[in-house]
């Protein structure tokens, strides 16, 4: 009996070996998972603990705190199916979300503002032309970055359209790199416009917090006028100017004049 008890004790207190699992295995074993190698006839059973020291997979890493980038849409309007398919293949391969339309009318019927997008369209198409589509977008106040394609170079038309907001003109045939570079440039310009619009909106929200008199004082401060000069301009006392100035600082949630000017003018602090 004592021998059987001793044998049982040895098996339950077998030595423990730690083994590092080779990298690159498809099967994933949880960290520090026991896998006992038992041999019923052996008195020297060994407990194995797999140690998983592989780098964490992206799904297990701490999520990035960087703001997500908006999905970039490219709309292609051309009545030539081969051109639409070719451009779609090229642009989707470069990471863009592409939508194609066989006519200007079909694009207008489907278009909904709100996406971060660029429009590529042919100048000459059956029905509504690319020029007419551009005019309609301007009439409806759709600020959509636009790239014209044309098989007939017309410098005067290109200059006129670019003055109306077109990003560029591409003369067919053009190479892949030229197209991708032009589209990327259009998105950069679109980002600048979007940021400017957001700053203008934020500025209007800030100004809405002020009384009409405080807005007058702020405009004069931004123009570089001193308290004494503002008092004379508005025919009020210096103490009243100082009170308005303090209220403006509170409402803009700033402590210094430099911060006030950055917020009012729409620029970001360093």
Short mmCIF file of C-alpha atoms in Angstrom, two decimals:
data_model
loop_
_atom_site.label_atom_id
_atom_site.label_comp_id
_atom_site.label_asym_id
_atom_site.label_seq_id
_atom_site.Cartn_x
_atom_site.Cartn_y
_atom_site.Cartn_z
CA UNK A 1 0.00 0.00 0.00
CA UNK A 2 2.78 2.45 0.86
CA UNK A 3 4.41 1.77 -2.53
CA UNK A 4 1.17 2.51 -4.40
CA UNK A 5 0.70 5.73 -2.45
CA UNK A 6 4.29 6.78 -3.21
CA UNK A 7 3.82 6.11 -6.92
CA UNK A 8 0.58 8.11 -6.99
CA UNK A 9 2.28 11.03 -5.21
CA UNK A 10 5.15 11.09 -7.72
CA UNK A 11 2.77 11.16 -10.69
CA UNK A 12 0.75 14.04 -9.22
CA UNK A 13 3.91 16.01 -8.44
CA UNK A 14 5.72 15.42 -11.71
CA UNK A 15 8.35 18.01 -12.71
CA UNK A 16 7.15 20.95 -14.83
CA UNK A 17 8.89 21.88 -18.08
CA UNK A 18 8.31 25.22 -19.80
CA UNK A 19 8.64 25.09 -23.55
CA UNK A 20 8.49 28.05 -25.90
CA UNK A 21 6.09 27.42 -28.76
CA UNK A 22 7.67 28.03 -32.18
CA UNK A 23 6.44 31.11 -33.95
CA UNK A 24 4.30 30.98 -37.05
CA UNK A 25 1.96 28.16 -36.06
CA UNK A 26 -1.59 28.58 -37.28
CA UNK A 27 -3.17 26.94 -34.22
CA UNK A 28 -3.24 29.34 -31.28
CA UNK A 29 -2.85 27.90 -27.78
CA UNK A 30 -3.81 30.24 -24.93
CA UNK A 31 -1.01 31.61 -22.86
CA UNK A 32 0.09 29.26 -20.05
CA UNK A 33 -2.24 26.39 -21.02
CA UNK A 34 -1.38 23.01 -19.36
CA UNK A 35 -0.86 20.02 -21.64
CA UNK A 36 0.08 17.00 -19.49
CA UNK A 37 2.05 14.30 -21.23
CA UNK A 38 0.82 11.19 -19.47
CA UNK A 39 2.27 7.72 -19.84
CA UNK A 40 0.25 5.37 -17.60
CA UNK A 41 3.23 3.08 -17.21
CA UNK A 42 5.75 5.77 -16.40
CA UNK A 43 6.58 7.16 -12.98
CA UNK A 44 8.21 10.23 -14.55
CA UNK A 45 5.28 11.96 -16.18
CA UNK A 46 6.06 15.57 -17.12
CA UNK A 47 3.69 18.56 -17.07
CA UNK A 48 4.28 20.88 -20.06
CA UNK A 49 3.26 24.54 -20.02
CA UNK A 50 3.27 26.16 -23.47
CA UNK A 51 4.50 29.74 -23.31
CA UNK A 52 3.13 31.82 -26.17
CA UNK A 53 5.65 34.63 -26.74
CA UNK A 54 4.54 35.60 -30.21
CA UNK A 55 3.78 39.28 -30.90
CA UNK A 56 0.18 40.25 -30.38
CA UNK A 57 -1.95 40.11 -33.50
CA UNK A 58 -3.55 43.37 -34.72
CA UNK A 59 -6.90 42.20 -33.34
CA UNK A 60 -5.41 42.00 -29.85
CA UNK A 61 -3.50 45.25 -29.90
CA UNK A 62 -4.74 48.42 -28.26
CA UNK A 63 -6.89 50.28 -30.81
CA UNK A 64 -5.27 53.29 -32.44
CA UNK A 65 -6.30 56.68 -31.11
CA UNK A 66 -5.79 58.32 -34.52
CA UNK A 67 -9.02 59.64 -36.06
CA UNK A 68 -10.31 57.37 -38.83
CA UNK A 69 -9.83 58.64 -42.34
CA UNK A 70 -13.02 59.14 -44.37
CA UNK A 71 -13.71 56.74 -47.22
CA UNK A 72 -12.81 58.34 -50.54
CA UNK A 73 -15.39 58.05 -53.31
CA UNK A 74 -14.71 58.64 -57.00
CA UNK A 75 -17.67 59.15 -59.33
CA UNK A 76 -17.02 58.48 -63.03
CA UNK A 77 -19.42 59.83 -65.65
CA UNK A 78 -18.72 58.71 -69.22
CA UNK A 79 -20.92 57.29 -71.96
CA UNK A 80 -18.14 54.91 -73.07
CA UNK A 81 -18.47 51.64 -71.15
CA UNK A 82 -14.88 50.59 -71.89
CA UNK A 83 -13.57 53.84 -70.41
CA UNK A 84 -15.75 53.46 -67.31
CA UNK A 85 -14.60 49.88 -66.72
CA UNK A 86 -10.93 50.73 -67.27
CA UNK A 87 -10.99 53.69 -64.89
CA UNK A 88 -12.93 51.73 -62.29
CA UNK A 89 -10.39 48.89 -62.34
CA UNK A 90 -7.48 51.32 -62.01
CA UNK A 91 -8.97 53.44 -59.22
CA UNK A 92 -10.32 50.56 -57.16
CA UNK A 93 -6.87 49.00 -57.34
CA UNK A 94 -5.53 52.21 -55.79
CA UNK A 95 -7.93 52.04 -52.84
CA UNK A 96 -10.77 54.30 -53.97
CA UNK A 97 -14.47 53.50 -53.71
CA UNK A 98 -15.69 53.91 -57.29
CA UNK A 99 -19.19 54.51 -58.69
CA UNK A 100 -19.76 54.73 -62.46
CA UNK A 101 -22.55 56.38 -64.45
CA UNK A 102 -23.32 56.17 -68.15
CA UNK A 103 -24.77 59.68 -68.38
CA UNK A 104 -24.88 63.04 -66.63
CA UNK A 105 -28.59 62.56 -66.02
CA UNK A 106 -28.10 59.21 -64.26
CA UNK A 107 -25.47 60.78 -62.02
CA UNK A 108 -27.73 63.69 -61.05
CA UNK A 109 -30.58 61.30 -60.23
CA UNK A 110 -28.37 59.19 -57.96
CA UNK A 111 -26.08 61.79 -56.38
CA UNK A 112 -26.50 62.54 -52.69
CA UNK A 113 -24.16 65.13 -51.11
CA UNK A 114 -22.25 64.16 -48.00
CA UNK A 115 -19.56 61.76 -49.15
CA UNK A 116 -15.90 62.76 -49.35
CA UNK A 117 -15.79 62.48 -53.13
CA UNK A 118 -14.30 63.57 -56.46
CA UNK A 119 -16.12 63.61 -59.81
CA UNK A 120 -14.44 62.59 -63.08
CA UNK A 121 -16.49 63.26 -66.18
CA UNK A 122 -16.17 63.39 -69.93
CA UNK A 123 -16.75 66.71 -71.64
CA UNK A 124 -18.69 65.35 -74.63
CA UNK A 125 -21.48 62.86 -73.98
CA UNK A 126 -24.85 62.08 -75.48
CA UNK A 127 -27.62 64.06 -73.80
CA UNK A 128 -26.36 66.43 -71.13
CA UNK A 129 -22.68 67.24 -71.68
CA UNK A 130 -20.01 67.39 -69.00
CA UNK A 131 -20.01 71.18 -69.21
CA UNK A 132 -23.77 71.29 -68.68
CA UNK A 133 -23.47 68.90 -65.74
CA UNK A 134 -20.86 71.18 -64.17
CA UNK A 135 -23.17 74.17 -64.62
CA UNK A 136 -26.03 72.27 -62.97
CA UNK A 137 -23.86 71.30 -60.01
CA UNK A 138 -22.86 74.94 -59.57
CA UNK A 139 -26.51 76.01 -59.80
CA UNK A 140 -27.44 73.57 -57.03
CA UNK A 141 -24.41 74.72 -54.97
CA UNK A 142 -22.77 71.29 -54.90
CA UNK A 143 -19.11 71.93 -54.07
CA UNK A 144 -17.77 68.73 -55.62
CA UNK A 145 -14.12 68.59 -56.80
CA UNK A 146 -14.31 67.91 -60.52
CA UNK A 147 -11.86 66.54 -63.11
CA UNK A 148 -12.73 66.85 -66.79
CA UNK A 149 -11.66 64.32 -69.43
CA UNK A 150 -11.59 65.32 -73.06
CA UNK A 151 -10.34 63.94 -76.34
CA UNK A 152 -10.24 67.43 -77.84
CA UNK A 153 -7.88 69.90 -76.24
CA UNK A 154 -9.47 73.29 -75.71
CA UNK A 155 -7.31 75.62 -73.65
CA UNK A 156 -9.94 78.36 -73.43
CA UNK A 157 -12.61 75.99 -72.16
CA UNK A 158 -10.19 74.43 -69.65
CA UNK A 159 -9.23 77.83 -68.23
CA UNK A 160 -12.87 78.91 -67.99
CA UNK A 161 -13.92 75.71 -66.19
CA UNK A 162 -11.00 75.83 -63.76
CA UNK A 163 -11.99 79.39 -62.86
CA UNK A 164 -15.40 77.95 -61.98
CA UNK A 165 -13.84 75.39 -59.65
CA UNK A 166 -12.74 72.44 -61.78
CA UNK A 167 -9.57 70.85 -60.40
CA UNK A 168 -7.97 69.79 -63.67
CA UNK A 169 -8.40 68.77 -67.30
CA UNK A 170 -7.05 65.44 -68.57
CA UNK A 171 -6.61 65.08 -72.30
CA UNK A 172 -7.16 61.56 -73.60
CA UNK A 173 -5.20 59.39 -73.76
CA UNK A 174 -3.59 59.87 -70.33
CA UNK A 175 -1.45 57.43 -68.37
CA UNK A 176 -2.36 55.73 -65.10
CA UNK A 177 0.09 57.68 -62.95
CA UNK A 178 -1.21 60.98 -64.26
CA UNK A 179 -4.79 60.04 -63.38
CA UNK A 180 -3.95 58.80 -59.88
CA UNK A 181 -1.85 61.90 -59.19
CA UNK A 182 -4.69 64.18 -60.35
CA UNK A 183 -7.26 62.37 -58.22
CA UNK A 184 -5.03 62.51 -55.14
CA UNK A 185 -4.52 66.24 -55.70
CA UNK A 186 -8.29 66.72 -55.98
CA UNK A 187 -8.81 65.00 -52.63
CA UNK A 188 -6.13 67.18 -51.03
CA UNK A 189 -7.93 70.28 -52.26
CA UNK A 190 -11.24 68.85 -51.07
CA UNK A 191 -9.76 68.30 -47.60
CA UNK A 192 -8.57 71.90 -47.43
CA UNK A 193 -12.02 73.18 -48.45
CA UNK A 194 -13.69 70.89 -45.92
CA UNK A 195 -11.43 72.12 -43.11
CA UNK A 196 -12.03 75.75 -44.09
CA UNK A 197 -15.80 75.19 -44.05
CA UNK A 198 -15.59 73.57 -40.62
CA UNK A 199 -13.58 76.51 -39.27
CA UNK A 200 -16.10 79.00 -40.65
CA UNK A 201 -18.92 77.06 -39.05
CA UNK A 202 -17.12 76.93 -35.70
CA UNK A 203 -16.43 80.68 -35.93
CA UNK A 204 -20.11 81.40 -36.52
CA UNK A 205 -21.05 79.22 -33.54
CA UNK A 206 -18.64 81.18 -31.35
CA UNK A 207 -19.91 84.55 -32.56
CA UNK A 208 -23.49 83.46 -31.86
CA UNK A 209 -22.58 83.33 -28.16
CA UNK A 210 -21.84 87.07 -28.12
CA UNK A 211 -24.17 90.02 -27.87
CA UNK A 212 -24.14 92.50 -30.80
CA UNK A 213 -22.04 94.93 -28.73
CA UNK A 214 -19.54 92.20 -27.79
CA UNK A 215 -19.24 91.30 -31.48
CA UNK A 216 -18.39 94.93 -32.25
CA UNK A 217 -15.75 94.97 -29.54
CA UNK A 218 -14.27 91.70 -30.79
CA UNK A 219 -14.03 92.99 -34.36
CA UNK A 220 -12.15 96.04 -33.14
CA UNK A 221 -9.84 93.93 -30.97
CA UNK A 222 -9.06 91.78 -34.02
CA UNK A 223 -8.30 94.98 -35.96
CA UNK A 224 -5.63 95.83 -33.39
CA UNK A 225 -7.45 98.62 -31.59
CA UNK A 226 -6.59 99.35 -27.95
CA UNK A 227 -9.19 99.62 -25.18
CA UNK A 228 -9.01 103.42 -25.19
CA UNK A 229 -9.47 103.53 -28.96
CA UNK A 230 -12.39 101.06 -28.83
CA UNK A 231 -14.05 103.17 -26.16
CA UNK A 232 -13.78 106.21 -28.42
CA UNK A 233 -14.98 104.29 -31.51
CA UNK A 234 -18.09 103.00 -29.73
CA UNK A 235 -18.60 106.03 -27.45
CA UNK A 236 -18.46 103.93 -24.28
CA UNK A 237 -16.20 103.99 -21.22
CA UNK A 238 -12.92 102.08 -20.99
CA UNK A 239 -14.34 100.09 -18.06
CA UNK A 240 -17.25 99.01 -20.24
CA UNK A 241 -14.79 97.90 -22.93
CA UNK A 242 -12.86 95.92 -20.34
CA UNK A 243 -16.09 94.28 -19.14
CA UNK A 244 -17.04 93.31 -22.70
CA UNK A 245 -13.55 92.00 -23.26
CA UNK A 246 -13.75 89.81 -20.13
CA UNK A 247 -17.16 88.46 -21.22
CA UNK A 248 -15.79 87.61 -24.66
CA UNK A 249 -12.87 85.71 -23.14
CA UNK A 250 -15.25 83.75 -20.90
CA UNK A 251 -17.62 82.87 -23.72
CA UNK A 252 -14.76 81.78 -25.99
CA UNK A 253 -13.31 79.79 -23.09
CA UNK A 254 -9.81 81.25 -23.44
CA UNK A 255 -7.40 82.94 -21.06
CA UNK A 256 -5.07 84.88 -23.32
CA UNK A 257 -5.53 87.28 -26.22
CA UNK A 258 -3.43 85.01 -28.44
CA UNK A 259 -5.84 82.12 -27.82
CA UNK A 260 -8.79 84.43 -28.44
CA UNK A 261 -7.41 85.51 -31.82
CA UNK A 262 -6.67 81.91 -32.82
CA UNK A 263 -10.22 80.88 -32.08
CA UNK A 264 -11.78 83.95 -33.67
CA UNK A 265 -9.68 83.77 -36.82
CA UNK A 266 -10.18 80.03 -37.09
CA UNK A 267 -6.53 78.96 -36.82
CA UNK A 268 -5.32 76.15 -34.60
CA UNK A 269 -2.81 76.56 -31.79
CA UNK A 270 0.60 75.05 -32.24
#
